[in-house]
Short mmCIF file of C-alpha atoms in Angstrom, two decimals:
data_model
loop_
_atom_site.label_atom_id
_atom_site.label_comp_id
_atom_site.label_asym_id
_atom_site.label_seq_id
_atom_site.Cartn_x
_atom_site.Cartn_y
_atom_site.Cartn_z
CA MET R 1 31.81 61.69 -6.82
CA SER R 2 32.19 60.45 -10.41
CA ASP R 3 30.48 63.13 -12.51
CA TRP R 4 33.92 64.58 -13.26
CA LEU R 5 35.01 61.46 -15.17
CA PRO R 6 35.40 62.19 -18.90
CA GLU R 7 33.20 60.80 -21.65
CA VAL R 8 36.23 59.02 -23.10
CA PRO R 9 38.85 57.56 -20.75
CA VAL R 10 41.60 60.02 -21.65
CA VAL R 11 43.13 62.54 -19.24
CA GLN R 12 45.63 65.11 -20.51
CA ALA R 13 48.54 65.26 -18.09
CA PRO R 14 49.25 68.55 -16.31
CA MET R 15 52.64 69.57 -17.72
CA ALA R 16 54.25 72.32 -15.68
CA GLY R 17 56.43 74.86 -17.40
CA GLY R 18 53.99 76.07 -20.03
CA ALA R 19 52.88 73.08 -22.09
CA SER R 20 49.41 72.78 -20.51
CA THR R 21 47.82 75.91 -21.94
CA PRO R 22 44.14 76.80 -21.54
CA GLU R 23 43.79 76.13 -25.27
CA LEU R 24 45.13 72.58 -24.87
CA VAL R 25 42.99 71.88 -21.81
CA ALA R 26 39.84 73.18 -23.49
CA ALA R 27 40.49 71.25 -26.71
CA VAL R 28 40.91 67.99 -24.79
CA CYS R 29 37.73 68.65 -22.79
CA GLU R 30 35.72 69.54 -25.89
CA ALA R 31 36.87 66.24 -27.42
CA GLY R 32 35.39 64.36 -24.46
CA GLY R 33 38.54 63.93 -22.39
CA LEU R 34 39.63 65.62 -19.18
CA GLY R 35 42.18 68.44 -19.52
CA PHE R 36 44.44 69.59 -16.70
CA LEU R 37 46.07 72.95 -16.09
CA ALA R 38 49.45 72.79 -14.35
CA ALA R 39 49.83 75.10 -11.35
CA GLY R 40 53.49 74.20 -10.83
CA TYR R 41 55.91 77.13 -11.19
CA ARG R 42 52.94 79.52 -11.36
CA THR R 43 51.73 82.02 -8.77
CA ALA R 44 48.18 81.75 -7.48
CA ALA R 45 47.24 84.80 -9.57
CA GLN R 46 48.68 83.26 -12.73
CA VAL R 47 46.78 80.02 -12.11
CA ARG R 48 43.54 81.95 -11.58
CA ALA R 49 44.06 83.78 -14.88
CA GLU R 50 44.50 80.45 -16.67
CA ILE R 51 41.36 79.05 -15.02
CA THR R 52 39.41 82.11 -16.18
CA ARG R 53 40.71 81.73 -19.73
CA THR R 54 39.92 78.00 -19.80
CA ARG R 55 36.35 78.70 -18.66
CA GLU R 56 36.01 81.12 -21.56
CA LEU R 57 36.98 78.32 -23.96
CA THR R 58 34.94 75.42 -22.56
CA ARG R 59 32.04 74.74 -20.22
CA ARG R 60 33.16 71.19 -19.64
CA PRO R 61 34.83 70.01 -16.39
CA PHE R 62 38.62 70.35 -16.19
CA GLY R 63 41.30 69.98 -13.55
CA VAL R 64 44.12 71.94 -11.94
CA ASN R 65 47.20 70.14 -10.61
CA VAL R 66 49.18 71.53 -7.66
CA PHE R 67 52.69 70.64 -6.44
CA LEU R 68 53.00 70.00 -2.72
CA PRO R 69 55.71 72.11 -1.05
CA ALA R 70 59.18 70.58 -1.08
CA ALA R 71 59.96 69.19 2.36
CA ASP R 72 63.10 67.13 1.72
CA PRO R 73 66.28 68.22 3.56
CA VAL R 74 68.78 69.96 1.28
CA ASP R 75 72.56 69.96 1.37
CA ASP R 76 73.27 73.65 0.78
CA ALA R 77 76.95 72.97 0.13
CA ALA R 78 76.08 70.48 -2.61
CA VAL R 79 73.74 73.01 -4.21
CA ALA R 80 76.46 75.67 -4.10
CA ALA R 81 78.96 73.27 -5.65
CA TYR R 82 76.54 72.44 -8.47
CA ARG R 83 75.99 76.13 -9.08
CA GLU R 84 79.72 76.59 -9.54
CA ARG R 85 79.84 73.61 -11.86
CA LEU R 86 77.22 75.33 -14.04
CA ARG R 87 79.09 78.63 -14.18
CA PRO R 88 81.09 77.87 -17.39
CA GLU R 89 77.85 76.80 -19.06
CA ALA R 90 76.19 80.04 -17.96
CA GLU R 91 79.11 82.16 -19.14
CA ARG R 92 78.96 80.55 -22.57
CA LEU R 93 75.28 81.54 -22.74
CA GLY R 94 75.85 85.04 -21.38
CA VAL R 95 73.79 84.55 -18.21
CA GLU R 96 74.28 83.94 -14.49
CA PRO R 97 73.19 80.72 -12.82
CA GLY R 98 70.07 81.24 -10.76
CA ALA R 99 69.89 81.19 -6.98
CA PRO R 100 67.74 78.95 -4.77
CA GLY R 101 64.34 80.51 -4.20
CA PRO R 102 61.11 79.74 -2.32
CA ARG R 103 60.38 76.04 -1.86
CA ASP R 104 56.62 76.21 -1.27
CA ASP R 105 55.51 77.03 -4.87
CA ASP R 106 52.96 79.53 -3.47
CA TRP R 107 51.09 76.59 -1.89
CA ASP R 108 49.00 78.43 0.69
CA ALA R 109 47.80 81.07 -1.76
CA LYS R 110 46.93 78.48 -4.40
CA VAL R 111 44.92 76.30 -2.03
CA THR R 112 43.07 79.32 -0.65
CA ASP R 113 42.26 80.62 -4.12
CA LEU R 114 41.20 77.24 -5.49
CA LEU R 115 38.91 76.58 -2.53
CA ALA R 116 37.25 79.95 -3.04
CA ASP R 117 36.31 79.12 -6.65
CA PRO R 118 37.32 75.55 -7.44
CA PRO R 119 37.50 73.66 -10.73
CA ALA R 120 35.82 70.28 -11.09
CA VAL R 121 39.00 68.40 -10.22
CA VAL R 122 42.13 69.23 -8.24
CA GLY R 123 45.21 67.03 -8.52
CA PHE R 124 48.23 66.85 -6.24
CA THR R 125 51.77 65.80 -7.13
CA PHE R 126 54.83 65.14 -4.93
CA GLY R 127 52.67 63.94 -2.07
CA CYS R 128 49.20 63.86 -0.59
CA PRO R 129 47.88 66.93 1.23
CA ASP R 130 46.52 66.81 4.76
CA ALA R 131 43.15 65.11 5.10
CA ALA R 132 41.61 68.45 6.04
CA VAL R 133 42.63 69.91 2.66
CA VAL R 134 41.21 66.91 0.81
CA ARG R 135 37.92 67.13 2.73
CA ALA R 136 37.71 70.88 2.13
CA PHE R 137 37.83 70.41 -1.63
CA GLN R 138 35.39 67.51 -1.52
CA ARG R 139 32.92 69.60 0.46
CA ARG R 140 33.08 72.14 -2.35
CA GLY R 141 32.13 69.40 -4.82
CA THR R 142 35.65 69.07 -6.23
CA ALA R 143 37.14 65.65 -6.93
CA VAL R 144 40.67 65.08 -5.59
CA VAL R 145 43.27 63.10 -7.56
CA VAL R 146 46.64 62.18 -6.01
CA THR R 147 49.63 60.97 -8.05
CA VAL R 148 51.31 57.82 -6.70
CA THR R 149 54.22 55.71 -7.90
CA THR R 150 54.14 52.74 -5.50
CA PRO R 151 51.51 50.61 -3.74
CA ASP R 152 52.67 52.08 -0.42
CA GLU R 153 51.97 55.61 -1.66
CA ALA R 154 48.53 54.43 -2.79
CA ARG R 155 47.82 53.20 0.75
CA ARG R 156 48.86 56.59 2.12
CA ALA R 157 46.73 58.62 -0.28
CA GLY R 158 43.82 58.70 2.15
CA ALA R 159 40.37 59.67 0.93
CA ALA R 160 41.35 60.78 -2.59
CA ASP R 161 38.61 60.30 -5.19
CA ALA R 162 41.10 58.82 -7.67
CA LEU R 163 44.79 57.96 -7.92
CA CYS R 164 46.97 58.78 -10.89
CA VAL R 165 49.22 55.71 -10.98
CA GLN R 166 52.46 56.79 -12.64
CA GLY R 167 54.69 54.09 -14.10
CA ARG R 168 58.38 54.49 -14.71
CA GLU R 169 57.79 55.08 -18.44
CA ALA R 170 56.25 58.51 -17.76
CA GLY R 171 57.95 61.67 -18.93
CA ALA R 172 59.02 64.60 -16.77
CA HIS R 173 58.96 64.39 -12.99
CA ARG R 174 58.14 61.41 -10.90
CA GLY R 175 55.06 62.24 -8.86
CA SER R 176 56.39 60.36 -5.85
CA PHE R 177 56.04 61.33 -2.21
CA THR R 178 59.83 61.11 -1.76
CA ASN R 179 62.90 62.24 -3.66
CA GLY R 180 64.61 58.86 -3.46
CA ASP R 181 65.51 56.20 -5.99
CA GLU R 182 63.29 53.42 -4.68
CA GLU R 183 62.01 50.86 -7.17
CA HIS R 184 59.66 52.37 -9.73
CA LEU R 185 57.66 49.73 -11.57
CA PRO R 186 56.54 49.82 -15.22
CA ILE R 187 52.91 50.78 -15.60
CA ARG R 188 51.80 47.27 -16.63
CA GLU R 189 53.05 45.91 -13.30
CA LEU R 190 52.18 48.92 -11.18
CA VAL R 191 48.46 49.18 -11.96
CA PRO R 192 47.67 45.59 -10.83
CA ARG R 193 49.86 46.02 -7.74
CA VAL R 194 48.06 49.21 -6.75
CA ARG R 195 44.68 47.66 -7.58
CA GLU R 196 45.43 44.97 -4.97
CA VAL R 197 45.74 47.50 -2.13
CA THR R 198 42.94 49.99 -2.88
CA ALA R 199 39.46 50.22 -4.34
CA THR R 200 39.99 53.88 -5.29
CA PRO R 201 39.56 54.51 -9.05
CA LEU R 202 42.88 54.46 -10.91
CA ILE R 203 44.14 56.60 -13.79
CA ALA R 204 47.12 54.91 -15.48
CA ALA R 205 50.05 57.06 -16.63
CA GLY R 206 53.35 56.25 -18.30
CA GLY R 207 54.10 55.70 -21.97
CA ILE R 208 50.44 55.88 -23.04
CA ALA R 209 50.38 56.79 -26.73
CA THR R 210 48.01 54.49 -28.62
CA ALA R 211 44.48 53.12 -28.42
CA ASP R 212 45.95 49.68 -27.71
CA HIS R 213 47.74 51.14 -24.68
CA VAL R 214 44.45 52.58 -23.48
CA ARG R 215 42.61 49.30 -23.95
CA GLU R 216 45.33 47.42 -22.04
CA MET R 217 45.20 49.79 -19.07
CA LEU R 218 41.42 49.53 -18.82
CA LEU R 219 41.67 45.75 -18.88
CA LEU R 220 44.17 45.95 -16.02
CA GLY R 221 41.66 47.83 -13.89
CA ALA R 222 42.16 51.54 -14.62
CA VAL R 223 39.11 53.75 -15.24
CA ALA R 224 41.09 56.06 -17.54
CA VAL R 225 44.60 56.81 -18.77
CA GLN R 226 46.69 59.95 -18.52
CA ALA R 227 48.83 61.03 -21.48
CA GLY R 228 51.27 63.92 -21.56
CA THR R 229 54.00 63.45 -24.16
CA ALA R 230 51.32 62.45 -26.68
CA PHE R 231 50.05 66.06 -26.59
CA LEU R 232 53.37 67.93 -26.50
CA ARG R 233 53.69 68.44 -30.26
CA SER R 234 50.06 69.50 -30.77
CA PRO R 235 49.44 73.09 -31.95
CA GLU R 236 47.61 73.84 -28.68
CA SER R 237 50.59 72.80 -26.56
CA GLY R 238 52.68 75.56 -25.04
CA ALA R 239 55.89 73.53 -25.28
CA SER R 240 58.73 75.43 -26.92
CA GLU R 241 59.47 74.88 -30.59
CA VAL R 242 62.87 73.55 -29.52
CA HIS R 243 61.14 70.89 -27.43
CA LYS R 244 58.56 70.03 -30.09
CA ASN R 245 61.22 69.70 -32.78
CA ALA R 246 63.44 67.54 -30.58
CA LEU R 247 60.64 65.02 -30.11
CA ALA R 248 60.73 64.39 -33.87
CA ASP R 249 64.51 64.67 -34.27
CA PRO R 250 66.17 61.31 -35.13
CA ARG R 251 69.36 62.31 -33.32
CA TYR R 252 67.61 61.61 -30.01
CA THR R 253 67.40 57.87 -29.53
CA ARG R 254 66.56 57.32 -25.85
CA THR R 255 65.27 58.82 -22.64
CA ALA R 256 66.76 58.71 -19.14
CA MET R 257 65.97 59.82 -15.62
CA THR R 258 67.91 62.84 -14.40
CA ARG R 259 68.15 65.38 -11.58
CA ALA R 260 70.33 67.68 -13.68
CA PHE R 261 67.64 70.24 -14.49
CA SER R 262 65.50 70.39 -11.35
CA GLY R 263 66.95 68.34 -8.51
CA ARG R 264 64.12 65.76 -8.70
CA PRO R 265 64.11 62.59 -10.82
CA ALA R 266 62.55 63.36 -14.20
CA ARG R 267 62.56 61.60 -17.57
CA GLY R 268 63.74 63.38 -20.69
CA LEU R 269 65.48 62.88 -24.01
CA VAL R 270 69.19 62.28 -23.51
CA ASN R 271 71.03 65.43 -24.62
CA ARG R 272 74.39 66.98 -23.78
CA PHE R 273 73.30 68.77 -20.58
CA LEU R 274 71.67 65.65 -19.18
CA THR R 275 74.71 63.53 -20.01
CA GLU R 276 77.32 65.92 -18.60
CA HIS R 277 75.57 67.07 -15.44
CA SER R 278 73.38 64.19 -14.25
CA PRO R 279 76.13 62.51 -12.22
CA HIS R 280 76.76 65.73 -10.28
CA ALA R 281 73.27 67.09 -9.63
CA PRO R 282 72.21 66.99 -5.96
CA ALA R 283 68.81 65.79 -4.77
CA ALA R 284 67.61 69.33 -4.14
CA TYR R 285 64.23 70.36 -5.55
CA PRO R 286 63.30 73.06 -6.47
CA ASP R 287 66.73 74.52 -5.69
CA VAL R 288 68.36 73.03 -8.78
CA HIS R 289 65.35 74.11 -10.85
CA HIS R 290 66.08 77.72 -9.85
CA LEU R 291 69.80 77.32 -10.63
CA THR R 292 69.25 76.03 -14.15
CA ALA R 293 66.27 78.19 -15.15
CA PRO R 294 68.34 81.03 -16.71
CA LEU R 295 70.48 78.53 -18.60
CA ARG R 296 67.48 76.67 -19.96
CA ARG R 297 65.81 79.90 -21.08
CA ALA R 298 68.98 81.06 -22.81
CA SER R 299 69.42 77.73 -24.60
CA ALA R 300 65.82 77.77 -25.78
CA ALA R 301 66.25 81.34 -27.04
CA ARG R 302 69.23 80.12 -29.08
CA ARG R 303 67.15 77.17 -30.33
CA ASP R 304 69.73 74.82 -28.85
CA PRO R 305 68.10 71.58 -27.68
CA GLU R 306 71.31 70.37 -26.06
CA GLY R 307 70.86 72.70 -23.08
CA VAL R 308 67.11 72.34 -22.55
CA ASN R 309 65.09 69.92 -20.44
CA LEU R 310 63.46 67.82 -23.17
CA TRP R 311 60.92 66.02 -20.99
CA ALA R 312 59.52 62.94 -22.71
CA GLY R 313 57.98 59.60 -21.85
CA GLU R 314 59.26 56.35 -23.28
CA SER R 315 56.72 56.39 -26.15
CA TRP R 316 57.82 59.82 -27.37
CA ARG R 317 58.40 58.55 -30.90
CA LEU R 318 54.63 58.10 -31.27
CA ALA R 319 53.82 61.75 -30.49
CA THR R 320 52.34 63.60 -33.46
CA ALA R 321 51.71 67.22 -34.39
CA GLU R 322 47.99 66.58 -34.83
CA PRO R 323 45.47 68.89 -33.12
CA ALA R 324 44.57 67.86 -29.59
CA HIS R 325 41.05 66.72 -30.44
CA ARG R 326 42.43 64.27 -33.01
CA ILE R 327 44.93 62.93 -30.46
CA VAL R 328 42.09 62.29 -28.01
CA ALA R 329 40.10 60.56 -30.76
CA ALA R 330 43.07 58.40 -31.74
CA LEU R 331 43.68 57.34 -28.14
CA ALA R 332 40.02 56.52 -27.62
CA GLY R 333 39.30 55.14 -31.11
CA LYS R 334 39.50 51.42 -30.49
CA ILE R 335 37.63 51.80 -27.22
CA ALA R 336 34.69 53.32 -29.10
CA ASN R 337 34.81 50.53 -31.69
CA SER R 338 35.09 47.62 -29.26
#
C-alpha cells in the first residue's frame, strides 16, 4: 500500500491545537507533499468538519492523525498541588485554572467516524492501536502510520504501513508509547537504529528544515521526512500570532523539553512559564493540559508569549513566513535537482 506516498518526500506534521488547518493541509498536498490534519483536542464531529473542508480544497490524498487514549496512572494529589501552584498565575490573568477532564480524547467516536469514511492515511501518536484497528483501516484502503521514538517502539508497531521516526530534535510532544524519560536519540542516530530492526518504510521527523536535511534523511534510509515547525509561520498555519511572532523573536535563544503545559514531555521555546513551572509539573497527561488551557488562552489573548506553549523544534530559527507551497518546494528543491 504505497499509493499514498507523496510526489515529493515531504510530510507536513499534524500539529494539534489549531496549527494544522485544512488550508495548510491542502496547500502542502497541492504542492506534491502529504498534509496531515490533527485530530488531537478535537471532537469526532470537529475532525469530520475539517476533513470535509480539506476535501473541498484538494483532491489529493491527505492524512488525519489521532492521539491514543492516555493510559498512564496519574497521581491525583500531584495534579491538585500543581493546580494550586498555578492559581496566582490564573488570578493575574483573571481566569480560573482548568480541571482534569476526559482522558480518551473522543477516541471511540473518532475511530468509528474515520472508518466509516476514511482519508487516505491515518496516523497514530502516543502508542500503537490494537491490531484489529490497524487491520480495519487497511481493509478500507487506508494506510496506517505510527509514530515511534525508539527501536523498541518500532518493533512493537505491528503491521503499520509506515513509521514516523521522531528524533529528540522534534518540536511539541514526543510521540512515544510511554510518558517516561527514557533515552531519546537524535534523528541522525535514530533512523539507522530503527532501520536495523524493521523493513517498514520510515518517515524521519525532528529538526527537518532544509533540503540538505531532507537529502540526509533519505540517504539514511527514510522514504520521506516530516516537518512541523517549518510550516508554523506560513500564512496557512493556524498557529496564533503570538506563537508565529515568537519563532522570529531574537529574545528566544533555545528550546527545552517540558511537562509544564500538558503533563507530557514536549519541546518548546524557553519562556517564563516553562522556566518557572517545569520542575513542578507532574507526569499527568492530559490532566495538566486541561489545567493550563485557560491560562494559555488568556496569555495569548493578551499577546503575551511568556505564558503560552511556544512549541518548536530545534531548527526553529530556519522557519519562514513563506506560503506553504514554497516551503514544500524549498524542502524538496535539492532532491529534484540531484
